[in-house]
Coordinates of C-alpha atoms and ligand atoms in Angstrom, one line a residue:
M1 CA 44.8 47.2 5.5
M2 CA 42.0 47.8 3.1
P3 CA 42.1 50.6 0.5
A4 CA 40.7 54.0 1.6
S5 CA 37.6 53.8 -0.6
F6 CA 36.7 50.4 0.8
H7 CA 34.4 51.6 3.5
G8 CA 32.4 53.9 1.3
F9 CA 32.0 51.1 -1.2
V10 CA 30.7 48.7 1.5
S11 CA 28.3 51.1 3.1
G12 CA 27.0 52.0 -0.4
L13 CA 26.0 48.3 -0.7
R14 CA 24.6 47.9 2.7
G15 CA 20.9 48.4 3.4
S16 CA 20.4 49.2 -0.2
G17 CA 17.7 46.6 -0.9
R18 CA 14.1 46.9 -0.2
A19 CA 14.3 43.7 1.8
A20 CA 16.8 45.3 4.1
R21 CA 14.5 48.1 4.9
R22 CA 11.6 45.8 5.4
V23 CA 13.5 43.6 7.8
G24 CA 14.7 46.8 9.6
S25 CA 11.2 48.1 10.2
L26 CA 9.8 44.7 11.2
A27 CA 12.6 44.4 13.7
V28 CA 11.7 47.7 15.2
L29 CA 8.1 46.5 15.7
G30 CA 9.4 43.4 17.3
L31 CA 7.8 41.2 14.7
L32 CA 10.9 39.2 13.9
A33 CA 11.3 37.9 17.4
P34 CA 9.7 34.5 16.8
A35 CA 12.2 33.8 13.9
V36 CA 15.1 34.3 16.3
D37 CA 13.4 32.1 18.9
L38 CA 12.9 29.5 16.3
A39 CA 16.5 29.4 15.3
A40 CA 17.5 29.3 19.0
A41 CA 15.0 26.5 19.7
A42 CA 16.4 24.2 17.0
P43 CA 20.1 24.2 17.4
D44 CA 20.5 20.7 16.0
R45 CA 19.2 21.6 12.6
P46 CA 21.6 24.2 11.2
N47 CA 21.0 26.7 8.5
I48 CA 23.6 26.1 5.8
V49 CA 25.6 28.5 3.7
L50 CA 27.8 26.8 1.1
I51 CA 30.3 29.1 -0.5
V52 CA 32.2 27.6 -3.5
A53 CA 35.1 29.7 -4.9
D54 CA 36.1 29.2 -8.5
D55 CA 39.7 28.0 -9.2
L56 CA 41.0 28.9 -5.7
G57 CA 44.0 26.8 -5.0
Y58 CA 45.0 24.8 -1.9
G59 CA 47.7 27.4 -1.1
D60 CA 45.7 30.6 -1.9
L61 CA 44.5 31.4 1.6
G62 CA 46.3 32.7 4.6
C63 CA 44.9 29.9 6.7
Y64 CA 46.5 27.4 4.2
G65 CA 49.9 29.1 4.4
A66 CA 49.7 32.0 1.9
T67 CA 51.7 34.9 3.1
R68 CA 51.5 37.4 0.2
V69 CA 47.7 37.6 -0.3
R70 CA 45.4 38.8 2.5
T71 CA 42.3 36.7 3.3
P72 CA 41.4 37.8 6.8
H73 CA 37.7 36.9 6.6
V74 CA 38.1 33.3 5.4
D75 CA 41.0 32.9 7.9
R76 CA 38.6 34.0 10.7
L77 CA 36.1 31.5 9.5
A78 CA 38.7 28.8 9.6
A79 CA 39.8 29.8 13.1
G80 CA 36.3 29.4 14.3
G81 CA 35.6 26.0 12.7
V82 CA 37.3 22.9 11.2
R83 CA 39.9 23.3 8.5
F84 CA 40.5 20.2 6.4
T85 CA 43.9 19.5 5.0
Q86 CA 42.7 16.6 2.9
G87 CA 39.7 18.2 1.3
Y88 CA 39.0 17.2 -2.4
A89 CA 37.1 18.5 -5.3
P90 CA 36.0 15.3 -7.1
S91 CA 37.1 16.8 -10.5
S92 CA 39.7 19.4 -11.5
T93 CA 37.1 21.4 -13.4
C94 CA 33.9 23.1 -12.5
T95 CA 30.9 21.3 -14.0
P96 CA 31.7 17.8 -12.9
T97 CA 32.6 18.9 -9.4
R98 CA 29.4 20.9 -9.0
Y99 CA 27.4 18.0 -10.5
A100 CA 28.9 15.7 -7.9
L101 CA 28.2 18.2 -5.1
M102 CA 24.6 18.5 -6.1
T103 CA 23.8 14.8 -6.8
G104 CA 26.2 12.8 -4.7
E105 CA 27.4 11.0 -7.9
Y106 CA 30.8 11.5 -9.5
G107 CA 30.4 13.4 -12.7
W108 CA 32.4 10.9 -14.8
R109 CA 29.7 8.3 -14.3
Q110 CA 27.6 10.3 -16.7
P111 CA 28.1 10.5 -20.5
E112 CA 31.2 12.7 -21.0
K113 CA 29.4 15.4 -23.0
K114 CA 26.9 15.9 -20.2
T115 CA 29.3 16.9 -17.4
A116 CA 32.2 18.3 -19.4
I117 CA 33.0 22.0 -18.9
L118 CA 29.7 23.3 -20.3
D119 CA 29.0 26.2 -22.6
G120 CA 26.6 28.9 -21.7
D121 CA 23.8 27.4 -23.9
A122 CA 24.3 23.8 -22.8
P123 CA 21.4 21.8 -21.4
L124 CA 20.9 21.2 -17.7
C125 CA 23.2 18.3 -16.8
I126 CA 21.1 17.2 -13.8
D127 CA 18.0 15.2 -14.6
P128 CA 15.2 17.3 -13.0
G129 CA 13.6 14.0 -11.7
R130 CA 16.6 12.9 -9.7
P131 CA 17.1 13.5 -6.0
T132 CA 19.6 16.3 -5.3
L133 CA 21.0 18.0 -2.2
P134 CA 18.9 21.1 -2.6
R135 CA 15.8 19.1 -3.3
A136 CA 16.4 17.0 -0.2
L137 CA 16.8 20.1 2.0
Q138 CA 13.8 21.7 0.4
E139 CA 11.7 18.7 1.2
A140 CA 12.9 18.8 4.7
G141 CA 11.5 22.3 5.1
Y142 CA 14.5 24.4 4.1
R143 CA 14.3 27.5 2.0
T144 CA 16.9 26.9 -0.7
G145 CA 18.7 29.5 -2.8
A146 CA 21.5 29.7 -5.3
V147 CA 23.5 32.9 -6.1
G148 CA 26.4 33.4 -8.5
K149 CA 28.1 30.9 -10.7
W150 CA 25.8 28.1 -12.0
H151 CA 27.6 26.1 -14.8
L152 CA 25.3 23.1 -14.6
G153 CA 23.5 23.9 -17.9
L154 CA 20.0 25.3 -18.5
G155 CA 17.0 24.0 -20.5
D156 CA 16.2 20.4 -21.6
G157 CA 18.4 20.3 -24.7
R158 CA 15.5 19.5 -27.0
A159 CA 15.6 23.1 -28.4
A160 CA 18.2 25.8 -28.1
V161 CA 17.8 27.7 -24.8
D162 CA 15.6 30.8 -25.3
F163 CA 17.2 33.5 -23.2
N164 CA 14.2 35.7 -24.0
G165 CA 11.5 33.6 -22.4
R166 CA 11.3 31.3 -19.4
I167 CA 14.5 29.4 -19.0
Q168 CA 13.5 26.0 -17.8
P169 CA 14.5 23.5 -16.5
G170 CA 17.1 25.2 -14.3
P171 CA 17.9 25.7 -10.6
R172 CA 14.2 25.6 -9.6
E173 CA 13.7 22.2 -11.2
I174 CA 16.6 20.6 -9.2
G175 CA 15.4 22.0 -5.9
F176 CA 16.2 25.7 -5.5
D177 CA 13.3 27.9 -4.4
Y178 CA 15.2 31.0 -5.5
S179 CA 18.1 31.6 -7.8
H180 CA 20.1 34.6 -9.1
I181 CA 22.8 33.1 -11.3
I182 CA 24.9 33.5 -14.4
P183 CA 24.5 30.6 -16.8
A184 CA 28.1 29.3 -17.1
T185 CA 31.4 31.1 -16.5
V186 CA 32.1 34.8 -16.7
D187 CA 34.3 34.1 -19.7
R188 CA 31.3 32.5 -21.6
V189 CA 28.3 34.2 -23.2
P190 CA 25.6 35.1 -22.5
S191 CA 27.0 37.7 -20.1
V192 CA 23.8 38.2 -18.1
W193 CA 22.2 37.4 -14.8
I194 CA 19.2 35.1 -14.6
E195 CA 16.8 35.5 -11.7
N196 CA 14.7 32.4 -11.2
D197 CA 13.9 31.6 -14.9
R198 CA 14.3 35.1 -16.5
V199 CA 17.2 37.2 -17.7
V200 CA 17.4 40.3 -15.5
G201 CA 16.9 43.6 -17.1
L202 CA 16.2 42.3 -20.6
D203 CA 14.6 44.7 -23.1
P204 CA 12.1 42.7 -25.2
A205 CA 12.9 44.9 -28.1
D206 CA 16.5 43.7 -28.0
P207 CA 16.4 39.9 -27.8
I208 CA 19.4 37.8 -27.0
A209 CA 20.8 35.3 -29.4
V210 CA 23.7 33.0 -28.5
S211 CA 26.0 30.8 -30.6
Y212 CA 29.1 28.8 -29.8
Q213 CA 29.6 28.0 -33.5
K214 CA 29.4 31.2 -35.5
D215 CA 29.7 34.9 -35.0
F216 CA 26.5 36.8 -35.8
G217 CA 28.7 39.4 -37.6
I218 CA 27.0 42.3 -35.9
E219 CA 29.1 43.0 -32.8
P220 CA 32.9 43.2 -32.6
N221 CA 34.8 40.1 -31.6
G222 CA 38.3 39.9 -30.1
V223 CA 40.0 38.6 -33.2
D224 CA 38.9 41.5 -35.5
R225 CA 38.9 44.3 -32.9
P226 CA 41.7 43.7 -30.4
D227 CA 41.9 47.5 -30.1
L228 CA 38.6 47.4 -28.1
L229 CA 39.9 45.0 -25.5
K230 CA 40.8 45.9 -21.9
V231 CA 42.8 42.6 -21.8
G232 CA 44.2 40.5 -24.6
A233 CA 43.0 36.9 -25.0
D234 CA 43.8 33.7 -26.8
R235 CA 41.7 32.5 -29.7
Q236 CA 39.2 30.6 -27.7
H237 CA 38.4 33.6 -25.6
S238 CA 38.1 36.0 -28.6
G239 CA 34.4 35.8 -29.3
T240 CA 32.0 38.6 -28.7
I241 CA 33.3 41.6 -26.8
V242 CA 31.1 42.5 -23.8
H243 CA 32.2 45.6 -21.9
G244 CA 35.7 45.5 -23.2
V245 CA 36.3 41.7 -22.5
S246 CA 36.1 39.2 -25.3
R247 CA 34.4 35.9 -24.2
I248 CA 34.1 32.3 -25.3
G249 CA 31.2 32.2 -27.8
Y250 CA 29.1 34.8 -29.6
M251 CA 26.0 36.8 -28.6
K252 CA 23.9 39.6 -29.9
G253 CA 21.2 41.7 -28.3
G254 CA 20.4 41.9 -24.6
K255 CA 22.5 45.0 -24.3
A256 CA 20.7 46.4 -21.3
A257 CA 21.0 43.1 -19.5
R258 CA 24.7 42.6 -19.8
F259 CA 26.6 42.6 -16.6
K260 CA 29.7 44.7 -16.0
D261 CA 32.5 42.5 -14.6
A262 CA 33.4 45.0 -11.9
D263 CA 29.7 44.9 -10.6
L264 CA 29.5 41.2 -10.1
P265 CA 30.8 41.1 -6.5
A266 CA 28.2 43.7 -5.4
T267 CA 25.4 41.7 -7.0
V268 CA 26.6 38.5 -5.3
I269 CA 26.6 40.2 -1.9
R270 CA 23.3 41.9 -2.4
K271 CA 21.4 38.9 -3.6
S272 CA 23.0 36.6 -0.9
V273 CA 22.1 39.1 1.9
E274 CA 18.6 39.6 0.6
F275 CA 18.1 35.8 0.6
L276 CA 19.4 35.6 4.2
E277 CA 17.1 38.4 5.3
A278 CA 14.1 36.9 3.7
S279 CA 14.8 33.4 5.2
R280 CA 14.8 34.3 8.9
T281 CA 11.6 32.5 9.7
R282 CA 12.7 29.1 8.2
P283 CA 15.8 27.0 8.1
F284 CA 17.7 27.9 4.9
F285 CA 20.3 26.6 2.5
L286 CA 22.2 29.2 0.5
Y287 CA 24.6 28.1 -2.2
V288 CA 27.0 30.9 -3.3
G289 CA 29.1 30.3 -6.4
L290 CA 31.8 33.0 -6.2
F291 CA 33.4 34.0 -9.5
E292 CA 36.9 34.6 -8.2
P293 CA 39.7 34.0 -9.0
H294 CA 38.5 32.5 -12.3
V295 CA 39.2 34.4 -15.5
P296 CA 38.5 37.0 -16.7
R297 CA 39.9 38.6 -13.6
V298 CA 38.4 42.1 -13.1
A299 CA 38.6 43.6 -9.7
A300 CA 36.1 46.1 -8.4
A301 CA 37.5 49.6 -7.7
P302 CA 38.7 49.2 -4.1
F303 CA 40.6 46.0 -5.0
A304 CA 42.1 46.9 -8.3
G305 CA 45.8 47.0 -7.8
A306 CA 45.5 46.6 -4.0
S307 CA 47.2 43.2 -3.5
A308 CA 50.9 42.5 -3.8
L309 CA 50.3 39.8 -6.4
G310 CA 48.8 41.5 -9.4
I311 CA 45.3 40.9 -10.6
R312 CA 44.9 37.3 -9.4
G313 CA 45.8 38.5 -5.9
D314 CA 43.4 41.4 -6.2
V315 CA 40.5 39.2 -7.0
I316 CA 41.4 36.7 -4.2
E317 CA 41.2 39.6 -1.8
Q318 CA 37.9 40.6 -3.3
M319 CA 36.6 37.1 -2.9
D320 CA 37.6 37.2 0.7
W321 CA 35.8 40.5 1.2
I322 CA 32.6 39.1 -0.4
T323 CA 32.8 36.1 2.0
G324 CA 33.3 38.5 4.9
E325 CA 30.2 40.5 3.9
I326 CA 28.1 37.3 3.9
L327 CA 29.5 36.3 7.3
Q328 CA 28.8 39.8 8.6
A329 CA 25.2 39.6 7.4
L330 CA 24.8 36.3 9.4
E331 CA 26.1 38.0 12.5
R332 CA 23.9 41.1 12.0
L333 CA 20.8 38.9 11.6
K334 CA 21.9 36.9 14.7
L335 CA 22.1 33.7 12.6
A336 CA 25.8 32.9 12.9
E337 CA 25.6 30.6 15.9
H338 CA 23.2 28.1 14.2
T339 CA 24.5 28.4 10.7
L340 CA 26.9 25.9 9.2
V341 CA 29.1 27.9 6.8
I342 CA 31.1 25.8 4.4
F343 CA 33.8 27.4 2.3
T344 CA 35.6 25.6 -0.5
S345 CA 36.7 25.7 -4.1
D346 CA 35.5 23.8 -7.2
N347 CA 39.0 22.8 -8.4
G348 CA 42.7 23.8 -8.2
P349 CA 44.3 27.0 -9.4
V350 CA 45.5 28.1 -12.8
L351 CA 47.4 31.2 -13.8
F352 CA 47.1 31.7 -17.5
D353 CA 43.7 30.6 -18.6
G354 CA 43.0 32.4 -21.8
Y355 CA 43.6 36.1 -20.9
H356 CA 46.9 37.9 -21.0
D357 CA 46.4 39.4 -17.5
R358 CA 50.0 38.9 -16.3
A359 CA 48.8 36.5 -13.6
Q360 CA 51.8 34.3 -14.3
E361 CA 54.4 37.0 -13.9
D362 CA 52.7 38.8 -11.0
T363 CA 52.2 35.7 -8.9
K364 CA 55.9 35.8 -8.0
D365 CA 56.9 33.3 -5.3
H366 CA 53.3 32.8 -4.1
R367 CA 52.3 29.1 -4.6
P368 CA 48.6 28.9 -5.5
A369 CA 48.6 25.1 -5.1
G370 CA 50.6 25.3 -1.9
G371 CA 53.4 23.3 -3.3
L372 CA 51.3 20.4 -4.5
R373 CA 51.9 19.1 -8.0
G374 CA 49.8 20.3 -11.0
W375 CA 46.9 22.7 -11.6
K376 CA 43.3 22.9 -12.5
Y377 CA 42.4 20.3 -15.3
L378 CA 44.8 17.7 -13.9
V379 CA 44.4 14.7 -11.6
Y380 CA 47.5 15.5 -9.5
E381 CA 46.9 16.8 -6.1
G382 CA 47.1 20.5 -7.2
G383 CA 44.2 19.9 -9.5
C384 CA 41.8 18.5 -6.9
R385 CA 43.0 19.2 -3.3
V386 CA 41.1 22.3 -2.3
P387 CA 40.6 24.5 0.8
L388 CA 37.7 23.1 2.8
I389 CA 36.5 24.9 6.0
A390 CA 33.3 24.3 8.0
R391 CA 32.1 26.5 10.8
W392 CA 29.1 25.9 13.0
P393 CA 29.7 27.6 16.3
A394 CA 27.0 25.6 18.1
R395 CA 28.4 22.2 17.2
I396 CA 31.8 22.3 15.6
R397 CA 34.9 22.7 17.8
P398 CA 37.6 24.7 16.1
R399 CA 40.4 22.4 14.9
V400 CA 42.4 21.2 11.9
S401 CA 41.5 17.8 10.5
D402 CA 43.6 15.5 8.4
Q403 CA 40.7 13.3 7.7
M404 CA 39.8 12.9 4.0
F405 CA 36.6 14.7 2.8
N406 CA 35.4 15.0 -0.8
L407 CA 32.8 17.5 -1.8
V408 CA 30.7 14.7 -3.2
D409 CA 30.2 13.8 0.5
L410 CA 28.4 17.0 1.3
Y411 CA 25.0 15.5 0.2
A412 CA 25.0 12.5 2.5
T413 CA 26.6 14.5 5.3
L414 CA 24.2 17.5 5.1
A415 CA 21.3 15.2 4.7
R416 CA 22.2 13.5 8.0
L417 CA 22.7 16.8 9.8
T418 CA 19.4 18.1 8.7
G419 CA 17.2 15.0 8.8
S420 CA 16.7 15.1 5.1
K421 CA 16.1 12.2 2.7
F422 CA 19.1 10.5 1.3
S423 CA 19.4 7.4 -0.9
P424 CA 22.7 5.7 -1.6
D425 CA 21.1 4.3 -4.8
T426 CA 20.9 7.7 -6.5
A427 CA 23.9 9.3 -4.7
P428 CA 26.3 6.3 -4.8
D429 CA 29.5 8.2 -4.2
S430 CA 28.5 10.3 -1.3
L431 CA 29.5 9.3 2.2
D432 CA 27.9 10.5 5.4
L433 CA 30.9 12.2 7.1
S434 CA 28.8 14.1 9.7
R435 CA 30.8 12.5 12.5
V436 CA 34.0 13.7 10.9
L437 CA 32.6 17.2 10.5
L438 CA 31.4 17.3 14.1
G439 CA 34.7 15.9 15.4
Q440 CA 33.0 12.8 16.9
T441 CA 35.6 10.4 15.4
T442 CA 39.3 10.7 14.4
D443 CA 38.9 7.8 12.0
N444 CA 39.3 8.3 8.3
L445 CA 35.8 7.3 7.3
R446 CA 36.6 7.9 3.7
G447 CA 39.5 5.6 2.9
D448 CA 39.9 6.5 -0.7
T449 CA 38.6 8.8 -3.4
V450 CA 38.6 8.9 -7.2
L451 CA 39.9 12.1 -8.7
H452 CA 39.0 13.2 -12.2
G453 CA 40.5 15.6 -14.8
I454 CA 40.2 16.5 -18.4
A455 CA 41.1 14.1 -21.2
N456 CA 39.2 11.5 -19.2
T457 CA 42.0 11.1 -16.7
L458 CA 41.3 9.5 -13.4
S459 CA 43.4 8.8 -10.4
L460 CA 42.9 7.2 -7.0
R461 CA 43.9 8.6 -3.6
A462 CA 43.9 5.7 -1.1
G463 CA 45.3 6.3 2.4
D464 CA 48.8 7.6 2.0
W465 CA 49.0 6.4 -1.6
K466 CA 48.1 7.9 -4.9
Y467 CA 47.8 6.0 -8.2
V468 CA 47.6 7.6 -11.6
P469 CA 47.0 5.3 -14.5
A470 CA 48.6 6.0 -17.9
T471 CA 46.3 7.7 -20.4
A472 CA 45.9 6.1 -23.8
S473 CA 45.9 9.3 -25.9
G474 CA 47.3 12.7 -25.2
L475 CA 44.3 14.6 -26.6
A476 CA 42.4 16.7 -24.1
S477 CA 38.7 16.1 -24.5
G478 CA 36.1 17.7 -22.3
I479 CA 37.7 21.2 -22.3
G480 CA 34.7 22.9 -23.9
S481 CA 34.2 24.5 -27.3
G482 CA 37.0 26.0 -29.2
A483 CA 39.9 25.0 -27.0
N484 CA 43.1 23.9 -28.6
P485 CA 43.8 20.4 -27.3
R486 CA 47.5 20.9 -27.9
D487 CA 47.5 23.8 -25.5
T488 CA 50.5 23.5 -23.1
R489 CA 48.1 23.8 -20.2
F490 CA 47.0 20.3 -20.9
A491 CA 50.4 18.8 -21.6
E492 CA 50.6 17.3 -18.1
S493 CA 47.3 15.5 -18.8
R494 CA 49.3 13.1 -20.9
I495 CA 50.5 10.3 -18.7
P496 CA 52.7 7.9 -20.7
E497 CA 53.2 5.4 -17.8
P498 CA 51.4 4.6 -14.6
L499 CA 52.5 6.5 -11.5
L500 CA 52.5 5.6 -7.8
F501 CA 53.2 8.2 -5.1
N502 CA 53.4 8.0 -1.4
L503 CA 51.8 11.2 -0.3
R504 CA 53.1 10.9 3.3
T505 CA 56.7 11.0 2.3
D506 CA 56.2 12.8 -1.0
P507 CA 53.2 15.1 -0.9
A508 CA 54.3 16.9 -4.0
E509 CA 54.1 13.7 -6.1
T510 CA 57.7 14.0 -7.4
R511 CA 58.9 10.4 -7.2
N512 CA 57.2 7.6 -9.0
V513 CA 57.7 4.5 -6.7
I514 CA 55.8 2.0 -8.8
R515 CA 58.9 -0.2 -9.3
E516 CA 59.5 -0.3 -5.6
Y517 CA 55.9 -1.1 -4.7
P518 CA 54.4 -3.0 -7.6
E519 CA 51.8 -4.8 -5.4
K520 CA 50.6 -1.5 -4.0
A521 CA 50.1 -0.3 -7.6
V522 CA 48.2 -3.4 -8.5
E523 CA 46.0 -3.1 -5.4
L524 CA 45.1 0.5 -6.2
R525 CA 44.6 -0.2 -9.9
Q526 CA 42.1 -2.9 -9.0
R527 CA 40.3 -0.7 -6.6
L528 CA 40.1 2.1 -9.2
D529 CA 38.8 -0.4 -11.7
T530 CA 36.1 -1.5 -9.2
L531 CA 35.1 2.0 -8.3
T532 CA 34.9 3.1 -11.9
A533 CA 33.2 0.0 -13.4
R534 CA 30.0 2.0 -13.9
R535 CA 31.1 4.8 -16.1
G536 CA 29.8 7.0 -18.9
H537 CA 26.1 6.2 -18.3
A538 CA 23.4 7.5 -16.0
A539 CA 22.9 6.1 -12.4
A540 CA 19.9 4.0 -11.6
P541 CA 17.0 6.5 -11.2
Ligands
NG6_1 C1 38.0 26.2 -20.5 C2 38.5 27.6 -20.8 C3 38.9 28.2 -19.5 C4 37.8 28.1 -18.4 C5 37.4 26.7 -18.3 C6 36.3 26.5 -17.3 C7 40.6 26.8 -21.8 C8 41.5 26.8 -22.9 N1 39.5 27.5 -21.8 O1 37.5 25.7 -21.7 O2 39.3 29.5 -19.7 O3 36.7 28.9 -18.8 O4 37.0 26.2 -19.5 O5 36.7 26.6 -16.0 O6 40.9 26.1 -20.8 S1 35.9 26.0 -14.9 O7 36.5 26.4 -13.7 O8 34.6 26.6 -15.0 O9 35.9 24.6 -15.1
CA2 CA1 36.6 26.3 -11.5

């Protein structure tokens, strides 16, 4: 089962926070009883924990058919709830997917620069004035928190983000009461945690500066000092070296504040659990952006080398353990019964993504996308179809559902379940699928969905059919700074002729049947045109 040092590692984390001790002593005095009663008295309004893994594929979990990687905690979650086989991330990269999840509007409706894969110093891509899922829940009385990966930008874009002062606007301005986040991705500078609007552990005498254009020439980078690296990297990932890993972009200063990759999981757990402990008297919404199995893949001690699939397997098992710790905290706090836990991923899997970590070789016969075509970045099923699990013991009967569900639907769906405000004007792409979630209908309330990848590619899933229009140019835009558009990872984003697939008979999108069903292709093309007519500019406020 788990490595020997595992239990010691876990108990070292548990009860470490001040909050844990406070809750413990209050519980002894019986002072927390009303909170428990409150939860029991309002079974129809769930607490919500939304866990979003990073680049986890449709085939990466035991409950989705993986046999060579162990994910017992997520599998247990699935066994106690609804597991969707047709769950979609709206985009095959992070920022536009998370944008859609928070706003109920597809990311590609915004100007491309705004919701492309963002750098660590990019401005907040969500207009602070607009309604959002966390804001709606907050206004309905929920305590809202975000822990982990952010990647939605920070600051207003008028001036460079000052990581030494108050970093605003950010999570708070779009509806989170509390946040403990890293700005973008672990492979992008600055490599620091931000709690609410301040960098954690910053020494004012050692201010942070960040640039995605030029090296400050003070600290080693991956190009000049490959000898300092724990893992080799491509050119794009060869910026400033932070704790032995070269990143995208350059930073100087903030030495005391820099996170160590292997410590990230413990921090995610600690901050999530503290949030849960502090939220017992009110309904809460906790958004957890896990870092795994995105690059750079660094496993904490008990997981390093523990899986049968090399480093990518190790960090998937680590991700499963983190999820298990959060679930266990819910149980310990007697909150599990009335908490809706949703587990999903922001986009499909990728093996090589900038670091020479042997993920490609070590993945062996494991199929991260579960046999679907394509990967992260692409509009094929492997890019956008993701694991999607929802457990709410009080209301959701365990089952497997083949009904379509897009993460953009969470806003309308959760608004309905919590009695929060929702306006289709500002969240035009979000459907209320609460009846699907609760198993009150077997109809496919979402008949179709637009999928989005890099290089401005779009596709349409409609019923059994999938239509992929040809792309005009082969160049990959929207990849983020410094990426080489001729990178082979993006080769499949070039689509020279339109494609039509029947997913019922050909789930792996291997056979283009456009010549056999030309009318079907025209029908889907027209529907895609209608759905995407408003594109590249902001939604009505
Ligand atoms: C890309 C990075 C990739 C990853 C991705 C963001 C390349 C060449 N580089 O620019 O390593 O950081 O951005 O991933 O692809 S995401 O899951 O956050 O969208
Ligand atoms: Ca991702």
